[in-house]
XYZ file of C-alpha atoms in Angstrom:
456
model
C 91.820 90.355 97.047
C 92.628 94.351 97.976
C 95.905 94.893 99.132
C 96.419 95.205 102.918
C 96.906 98.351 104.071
C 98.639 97.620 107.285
C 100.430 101.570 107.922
C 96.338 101.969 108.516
C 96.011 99.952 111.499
C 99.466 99.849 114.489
C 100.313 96.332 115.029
C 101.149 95.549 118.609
C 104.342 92.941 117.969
C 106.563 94.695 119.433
C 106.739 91.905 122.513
C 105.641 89.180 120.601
C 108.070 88.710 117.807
C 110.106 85.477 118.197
C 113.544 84.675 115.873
C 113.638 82.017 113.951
C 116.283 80.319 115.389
C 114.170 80.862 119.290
C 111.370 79.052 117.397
C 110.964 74.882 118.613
C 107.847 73.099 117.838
C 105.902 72.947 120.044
C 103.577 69.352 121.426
C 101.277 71.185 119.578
C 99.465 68.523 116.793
C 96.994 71.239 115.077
C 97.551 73.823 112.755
C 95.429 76.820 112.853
C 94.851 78.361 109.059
C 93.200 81.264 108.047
C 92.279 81.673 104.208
C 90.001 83.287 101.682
C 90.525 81.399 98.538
C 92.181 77.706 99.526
C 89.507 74.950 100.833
C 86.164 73.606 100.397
C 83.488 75.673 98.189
C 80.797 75.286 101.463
C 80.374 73.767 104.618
C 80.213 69.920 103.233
C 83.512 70.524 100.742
C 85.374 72.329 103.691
C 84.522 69.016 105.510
C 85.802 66.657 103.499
C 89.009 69.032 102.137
C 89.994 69.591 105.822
C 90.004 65.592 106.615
C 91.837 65.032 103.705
C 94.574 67.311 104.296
C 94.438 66.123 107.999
C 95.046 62.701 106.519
C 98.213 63.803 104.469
C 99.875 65.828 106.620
C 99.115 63.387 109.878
C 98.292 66.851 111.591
C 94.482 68.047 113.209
C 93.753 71.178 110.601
C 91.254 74.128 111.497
C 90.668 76.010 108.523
C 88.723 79.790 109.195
C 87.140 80.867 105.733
C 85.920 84.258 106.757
C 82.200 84.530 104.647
C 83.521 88.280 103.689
C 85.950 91.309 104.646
C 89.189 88.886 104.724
C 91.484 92.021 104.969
C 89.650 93.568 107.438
C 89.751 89.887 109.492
C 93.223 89.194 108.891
C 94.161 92.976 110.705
C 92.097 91.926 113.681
C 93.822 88.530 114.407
C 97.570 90.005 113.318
C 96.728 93.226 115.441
C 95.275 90.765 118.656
C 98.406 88.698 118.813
C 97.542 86.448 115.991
C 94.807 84.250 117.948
C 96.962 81.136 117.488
C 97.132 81.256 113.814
C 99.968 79.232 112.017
C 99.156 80.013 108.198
C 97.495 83.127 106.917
C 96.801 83.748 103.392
C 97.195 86.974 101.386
C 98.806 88.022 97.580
C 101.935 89.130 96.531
C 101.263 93.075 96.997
C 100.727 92.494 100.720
C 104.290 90.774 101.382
C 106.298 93.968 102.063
C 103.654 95.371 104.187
C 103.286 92.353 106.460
C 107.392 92.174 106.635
C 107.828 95.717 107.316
C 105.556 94.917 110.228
C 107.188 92.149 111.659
C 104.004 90.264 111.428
C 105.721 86.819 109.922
C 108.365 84.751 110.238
C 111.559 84.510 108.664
C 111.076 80.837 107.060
C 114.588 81.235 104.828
C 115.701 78.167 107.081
C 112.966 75.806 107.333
C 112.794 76.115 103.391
C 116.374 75.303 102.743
C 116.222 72.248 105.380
C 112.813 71.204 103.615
C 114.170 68.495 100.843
C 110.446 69.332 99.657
C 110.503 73.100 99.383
C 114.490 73.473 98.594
C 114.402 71.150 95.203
C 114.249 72.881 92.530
C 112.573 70.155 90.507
C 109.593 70.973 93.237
C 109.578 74.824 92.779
C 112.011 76.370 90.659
C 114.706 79.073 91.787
C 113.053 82.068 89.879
C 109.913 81.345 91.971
C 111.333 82.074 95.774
C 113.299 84.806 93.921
C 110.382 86.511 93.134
C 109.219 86.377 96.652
C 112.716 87.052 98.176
C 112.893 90.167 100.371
C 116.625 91.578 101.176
C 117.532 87.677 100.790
C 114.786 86.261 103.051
C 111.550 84.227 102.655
C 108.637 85.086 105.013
C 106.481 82.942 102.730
C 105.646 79.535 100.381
C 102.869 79.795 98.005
C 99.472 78.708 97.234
C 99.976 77.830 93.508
C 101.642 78.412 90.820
C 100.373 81.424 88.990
C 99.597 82.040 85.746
C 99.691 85.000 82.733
C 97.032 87.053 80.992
C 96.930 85.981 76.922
C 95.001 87.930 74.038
C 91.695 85.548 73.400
C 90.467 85.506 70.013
C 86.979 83.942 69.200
C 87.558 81.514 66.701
C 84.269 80.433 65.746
C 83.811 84.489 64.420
C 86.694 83.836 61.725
C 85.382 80.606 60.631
C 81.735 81.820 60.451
C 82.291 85.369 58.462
C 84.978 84.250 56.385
C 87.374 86.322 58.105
C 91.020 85.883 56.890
C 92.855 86.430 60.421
C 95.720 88.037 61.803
C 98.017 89.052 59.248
C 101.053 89.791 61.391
C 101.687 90.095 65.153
C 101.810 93.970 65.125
C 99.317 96.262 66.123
C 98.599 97.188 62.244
C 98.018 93.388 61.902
C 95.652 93.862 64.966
C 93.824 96.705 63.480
C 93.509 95.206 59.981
C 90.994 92.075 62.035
C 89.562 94.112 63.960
C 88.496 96.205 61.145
C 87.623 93.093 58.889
C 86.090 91.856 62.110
C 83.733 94.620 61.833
C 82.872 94.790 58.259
C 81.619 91.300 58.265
C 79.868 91.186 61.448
C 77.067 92.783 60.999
C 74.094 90.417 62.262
C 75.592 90.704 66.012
C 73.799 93.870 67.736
C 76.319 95.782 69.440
C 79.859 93.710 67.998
C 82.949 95.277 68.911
C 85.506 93.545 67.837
C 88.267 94.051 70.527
C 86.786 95.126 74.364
C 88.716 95.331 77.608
C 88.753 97.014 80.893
C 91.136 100.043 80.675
C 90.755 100.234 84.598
C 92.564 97.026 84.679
C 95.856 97.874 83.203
C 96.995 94.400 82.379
C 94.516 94.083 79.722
C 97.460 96.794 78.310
C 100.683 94.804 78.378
C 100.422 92.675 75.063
C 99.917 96.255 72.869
C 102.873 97.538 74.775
C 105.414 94.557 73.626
C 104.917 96.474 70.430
C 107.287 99.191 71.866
C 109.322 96.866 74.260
C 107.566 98.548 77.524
C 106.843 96.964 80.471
C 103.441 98.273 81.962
C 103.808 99.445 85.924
C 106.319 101.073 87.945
C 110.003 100.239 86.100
C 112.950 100.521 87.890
C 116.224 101.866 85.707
C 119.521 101.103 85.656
C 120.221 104.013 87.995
C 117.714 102.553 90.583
C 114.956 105.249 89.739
C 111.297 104.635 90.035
C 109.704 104.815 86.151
C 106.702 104.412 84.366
C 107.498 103.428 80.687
C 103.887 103.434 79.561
C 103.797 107.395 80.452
C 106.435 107.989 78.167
C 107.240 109.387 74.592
C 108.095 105.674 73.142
C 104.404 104.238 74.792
C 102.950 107.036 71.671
C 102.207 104.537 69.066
C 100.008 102.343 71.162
C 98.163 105.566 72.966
C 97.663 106.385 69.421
C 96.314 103.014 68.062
C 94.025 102.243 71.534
C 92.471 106.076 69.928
C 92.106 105.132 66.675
C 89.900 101.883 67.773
C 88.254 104.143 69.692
C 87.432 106.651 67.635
C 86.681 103.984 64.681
C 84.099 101.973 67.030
C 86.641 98.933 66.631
C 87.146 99.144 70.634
C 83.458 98.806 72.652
C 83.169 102.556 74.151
C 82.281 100.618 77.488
C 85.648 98.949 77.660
C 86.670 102.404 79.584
C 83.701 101.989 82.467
C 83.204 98.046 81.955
C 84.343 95.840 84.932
C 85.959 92.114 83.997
C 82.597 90.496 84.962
C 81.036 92.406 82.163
C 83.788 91.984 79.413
C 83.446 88.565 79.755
C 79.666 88.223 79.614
C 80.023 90.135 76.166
C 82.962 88.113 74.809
C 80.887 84.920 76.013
C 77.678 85.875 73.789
C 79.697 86.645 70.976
C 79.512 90.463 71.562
C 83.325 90.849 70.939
C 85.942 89.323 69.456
C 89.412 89.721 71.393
C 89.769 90.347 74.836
C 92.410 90.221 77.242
C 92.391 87.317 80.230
C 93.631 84.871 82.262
C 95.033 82.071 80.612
C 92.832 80.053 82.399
C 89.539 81.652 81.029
C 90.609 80.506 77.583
C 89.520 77.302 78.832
C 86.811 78.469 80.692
C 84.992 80.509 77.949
C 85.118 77.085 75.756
C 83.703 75.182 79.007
C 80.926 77.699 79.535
C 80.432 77.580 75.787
C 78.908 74.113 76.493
C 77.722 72.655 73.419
C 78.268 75.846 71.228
C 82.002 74.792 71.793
C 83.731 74.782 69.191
C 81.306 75.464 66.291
C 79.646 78.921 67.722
C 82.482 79.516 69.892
C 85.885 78.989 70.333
C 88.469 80.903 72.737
C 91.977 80.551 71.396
C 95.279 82.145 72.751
C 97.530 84.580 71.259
C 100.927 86.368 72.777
C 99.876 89.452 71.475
C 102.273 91.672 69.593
C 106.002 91.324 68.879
C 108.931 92.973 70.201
C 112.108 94.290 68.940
C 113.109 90.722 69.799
C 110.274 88.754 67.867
C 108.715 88.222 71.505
C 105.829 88.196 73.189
C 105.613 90.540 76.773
C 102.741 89.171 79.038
C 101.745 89.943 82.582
C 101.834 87.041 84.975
C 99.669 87.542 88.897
C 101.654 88.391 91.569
C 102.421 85.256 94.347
C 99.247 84.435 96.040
C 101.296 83.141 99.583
C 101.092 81.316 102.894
C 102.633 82.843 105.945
C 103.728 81.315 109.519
C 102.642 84.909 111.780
C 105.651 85.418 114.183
C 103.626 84.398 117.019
C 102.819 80.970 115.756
C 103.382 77.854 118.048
C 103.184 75.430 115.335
C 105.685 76.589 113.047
C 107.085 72.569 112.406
C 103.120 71.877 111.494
C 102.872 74.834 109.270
C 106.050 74.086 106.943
C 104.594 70.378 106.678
C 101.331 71.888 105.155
C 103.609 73.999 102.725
C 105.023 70.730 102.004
C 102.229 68.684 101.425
C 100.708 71.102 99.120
C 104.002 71.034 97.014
C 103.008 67.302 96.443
C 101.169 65.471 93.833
C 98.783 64.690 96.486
C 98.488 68.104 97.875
C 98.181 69.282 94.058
C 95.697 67.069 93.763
C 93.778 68.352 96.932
C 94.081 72.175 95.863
C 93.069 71.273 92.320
C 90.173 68.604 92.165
C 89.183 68.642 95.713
C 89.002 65.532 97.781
C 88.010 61.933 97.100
C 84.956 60.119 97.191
C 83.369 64.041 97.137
C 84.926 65.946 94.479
C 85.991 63.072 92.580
C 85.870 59.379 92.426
C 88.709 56.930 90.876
C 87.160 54.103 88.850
C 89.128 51.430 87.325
C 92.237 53.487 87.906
C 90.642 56.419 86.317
C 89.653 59.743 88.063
C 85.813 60.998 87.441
C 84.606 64.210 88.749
C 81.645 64.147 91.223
C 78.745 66.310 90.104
C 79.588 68.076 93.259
C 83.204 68.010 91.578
C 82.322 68.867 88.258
C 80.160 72.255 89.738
C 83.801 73.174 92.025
C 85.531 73.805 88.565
C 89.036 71.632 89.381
C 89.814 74.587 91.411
C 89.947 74.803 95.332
C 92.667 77.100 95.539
C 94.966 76.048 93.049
C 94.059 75.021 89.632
C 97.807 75.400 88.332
C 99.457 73.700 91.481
C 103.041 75.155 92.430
C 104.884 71.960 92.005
C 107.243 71.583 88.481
C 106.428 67.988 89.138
C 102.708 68.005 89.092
C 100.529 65.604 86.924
C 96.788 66.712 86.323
C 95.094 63.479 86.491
C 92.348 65.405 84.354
C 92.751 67.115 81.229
C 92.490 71.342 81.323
C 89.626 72.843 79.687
C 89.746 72.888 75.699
C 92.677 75.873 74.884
C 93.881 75.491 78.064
C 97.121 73.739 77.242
C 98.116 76.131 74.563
C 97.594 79.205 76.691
C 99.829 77.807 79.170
C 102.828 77.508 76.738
C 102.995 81.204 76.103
C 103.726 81.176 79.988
C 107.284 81.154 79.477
C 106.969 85.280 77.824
C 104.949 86.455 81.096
C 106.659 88.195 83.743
C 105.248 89.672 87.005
C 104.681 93.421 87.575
C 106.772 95.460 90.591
C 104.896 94.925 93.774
C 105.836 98.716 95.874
C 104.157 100.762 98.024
C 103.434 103.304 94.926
C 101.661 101.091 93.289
C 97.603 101.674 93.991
C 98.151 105.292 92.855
C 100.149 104.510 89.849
C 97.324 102.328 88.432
C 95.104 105.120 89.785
C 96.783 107.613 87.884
C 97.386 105.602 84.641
C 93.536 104.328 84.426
C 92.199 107.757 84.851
C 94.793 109.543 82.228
C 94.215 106.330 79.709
C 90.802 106.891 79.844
C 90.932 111.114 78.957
C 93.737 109.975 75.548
C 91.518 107.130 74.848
C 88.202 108.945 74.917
C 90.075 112.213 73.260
C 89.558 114.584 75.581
C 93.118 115.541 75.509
C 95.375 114.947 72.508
C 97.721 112.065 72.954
C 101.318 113.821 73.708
C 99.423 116.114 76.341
C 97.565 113.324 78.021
C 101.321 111.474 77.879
C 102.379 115.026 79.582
C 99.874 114.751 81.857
C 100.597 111.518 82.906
C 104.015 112.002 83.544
C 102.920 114.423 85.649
C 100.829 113.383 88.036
C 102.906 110.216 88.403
C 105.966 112.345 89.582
C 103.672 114.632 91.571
C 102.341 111.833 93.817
C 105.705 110.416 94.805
C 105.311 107.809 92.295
C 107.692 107.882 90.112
C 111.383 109.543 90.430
C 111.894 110.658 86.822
C-alpha cells in the first residue's frame, strides 16, 4: 500500500480532536472498521470472518473493504470527520503523517491497562518501540511482520552438479553464480541471480558485506545519512557491475517489477532472488508436485559482516488506529485484543470455521475454499509471541523464519519516497555502466543532499 500523503489534502480536526483521558465509551455495541488487507477474500469469506470476530469479541463488527483506491478512501472519511470509524488500517510509513495530523488517538493508556496488549509474552517490548512516537502509541498492529531472505533454488544445484556456496561473501556469491551459469545451459534465458533494483531491499543482504544499513541512517550526531551512497558501499556497487556486465545478473532485473522476478525464479529462469520470507514457502507450494525434485526454494542470510552476521530488512508495522473522533474507542482496543489471541491469530491466519477450515477428530483441515485463501487473511505471521499455527507453514518456511532474529526495519521519515527515488535511479546508471562507479557514488551523494534528503 502507497504511503499517505496527508500534507496533500487539509484535515479539518481542528474541533473534533478529543484527549484521551475526555474519551468514555460510549452505549455504543458496534465497531466500525475500515481495511484493505484484514478480512474475508469476497463477499461469502467477509461473511463468515465478520461473524466470527463478532462472536469473539461479543461486539456487532462492520468491516468496509474498499474494492480499490484505499488511500484515496481513507483521506475522504479522515478529512469528513471520520464517518464513525473506530479502526482504520494503514503501514508503518503512514504513522507520522496521520500523528502529525491529529487524525488518531493517543492509545499509550488503554495499552498499558490492557493485561492483553501490555504483556510482553503477548507482544514483545521492541515491537511498540518500533511504533513509539515521542513516547506515545497511536497504534496496535495487524501482524507480526516478517524479513526479506536470499532464496536459492535448490533443485538447480542438485540437478547440474553444482558444488554451492563456498563462503558467505560476495566472492563466494559470484563463484555460484558463475558455476551457476556454466552448467546451466539447457534453460533459455538462465540468469543466475535476478532482482528488482527499483526495490531497494532486494539490496540489503550484499550490503552486510560492508556493515551498511540500506535507507536513510541517522549518525551519532543526529544527521540524516545514506550509507549505501558512500565510499565504503564501493565493493558491492562494484560486484552488482561485474554480474552485470558478466550476464550473471538478468539485464531486466533493473526494469523488472516483483511480479515478474518471481514468475522467472518460479520456471526455473533464475537461481537466487531476493524475497519475503514467506515466498520461500510459497515458491515450494506453487511448485506443486515439481516440489522438491525440480524445485526447491531454500533460505539464506546473505553475506557476512564484520561481525560474522547476517543484515536483513524486515516490513515496516502494518497498524490499526482508533481516529480521534471515534465513539467506540473501549470496542476498538477489544478488537486489538482479540486479534493478539490464539483465537484472533487463528481468525487472521486460516480464516473462520466451518468455511476456511474444518476441525476433525481434533485436527484442523483446510476447506477448499480455505486451501485457495492461502492461511492468510491479514496475518499469516500473527503478532502474538504466544501463537500456535495449528497448521504447518509451507515447506522452507520454518527455516526462513529463524534468520528473523538478523532483520531489522528501515527508518520510516518524511525523506524517504525521494531517497529510494534517488537511489533506484543512480543504481540503475553504476549498474548498467553508464557512469563509472565512484562518479555514480558522487552522484548519488549528490542528489541525496540536494533534495533535502540527507544532511551530510
Amino acid at each position: 500500500m502507497k504511503l499517505i500523503k496527508l500534507s496533500m489534502l487539509t484535515l479539518t480536526l481542528t474541533n473534533l480532536l478529543i484527549s484521551p483521558s475526555a474519551v468514555i465509551a460510549q452505549e455504543n455495541n458496534t465497531v466500525d472498521i475500515l481495511t484493505s488487507v484484514t478480512g474475508g477474500k469476497d463477499e461469502e469469506d467477509a461473511k463468515a470472518f465478520n461473524q466470527k470476530l463478532e462472536e469473539l469479541t461479543g461486539l456487532k463488527v462492520n468491516i468496509e473493504k474498499p474494492a480499490e483506491d484505499y488511500n484515496t478512501v481513507v483521506l475522504q472519511k479522515l478529512s469528513n470527520g471520520g464517518e464513525g470509524l473506530d479502526l482504520i488500517y494503514f503501514n508503518q510509513d503512514q504513522l507520522n503523517d496521520l500523528v502529525e495530523q491529529g487524525a488518531l488517538l493517543d492509545i499509550t493508556d488503554y495499552v498499558k491497562n490492557s493485561e492483553i496488549l501490555s504483556d510482553p509474552e503477548v507482544i514483545s517490548q521492541s515491537e511498540w518501540d518500533n511504533i513509539t512516537i515521542d513516547g506515545k502509541l497511536y497504534a496496535g498492529f495487524n501482524k507480526k511482520e516478517i524479513h526479506r531472505v536470499v532464496n536459492l533454488n535448490q533443485a538447480l544445484l542438485k540437478k547440474y552438479k553444482i558444488e554451492g556456496l563456498s563462503e558467505e561473501t560476495l566472492d563466494g556469491y559470484y563463484k555460484l553464480f558463475k558455476e551457476m551459469k556454466d552448467k546451466v545451459t539447457d534453460i533459455d534465458n538462465f540468469y543466475p541471480y535476478n532482482a528488482v533494483i527499483s526495490n531497494l531491499f532486494d539490496l540489503q543482504p550484499w550490503f552486510a558485506s560492508q556493515d551498511i544499513k540500506t535507507g536513510i541512517v541517522i549518525n551519532e550526531a543526529g544527521k540524516r545519512t545514506a550509507p549505501i551512497a558512500s565510499q565504503e558501499a564501493k565493493p558491492v556497487w562494484e560486484w552488482l557491475r561485474k554480474l552485470y556486465q558478466e550476464e550473471l545478473m538478468d539485464p531486466s532485473s533493473l526494469t523488472d517489477t516483483t511480479k515478474e522476478l518471481r514468475e522467472k525464479f518460479g520456471a526455473n529462469q533464475t537461481g537466487v532472488v531476493v524475497d519475503w520470507a514467506a515466498w520461500t514457502g510459497l515458491y515450494n507450494s506453487n511448485a506443486g508436485a515439481d516440489y522438491p525434485d525440480k524445485f526447491e526454494a531454500v533460505p539464506l542470510g546473505g553475506t557476512n559482516n564484520s561481525d560474522g552476521k547476517y543484515m536483513l530488512t524486515r516490513g515496516g508495522a502494518s497498524l490499526w488506529g482508533i481516529p480521534a473522533t471515534s465513539d467506540n474507542v473501549e470496542g476498538a482496543i477489544k478488537v486489538l485484543e482479540t486479534f493478539a489471541t490464539q483465537e484472533g491469530g487463528i481468525l487472521l491466519s486460516l480464516g473462520a470455521e466451518g468455511y476456511d477450515y474444518v476441525i476433525e477428530d481434533g485436527k484442523y483441515k483446510l476447506t477448499e475454499v480455505g486451501e485457495s485463501h492461502g492461511k492468510d487473511h491479514g496475518a499469516p505471521f500473527p503478532i502474538s509471541e504466544k501463537f500456535e499455527a495449528p497448521l504447518p507453514h509451507n515447506p522452507g518456511v520454518d527455516d526462513a523464519m529463524k534468520l528473523l532474529t538478523f532483520a531489522s526495519t528501515e527508518s520510516f521519515l518524511p525523506e524517504s519516497a525521494k531517497y529510494n527515488e534517488i537511489v533506484a535511479q543512480k543504481a540503475v546508471e553504476i549498474i548498467r555502466g553508464d557512469v563509472d562507479v565512484d562518479t555514480g557514488l558522487k552522484e548519488m551523494q549528490q542528489a541525496l543532499l540536494d533534495a533535502g534528503v540527507i544532511e551530510e
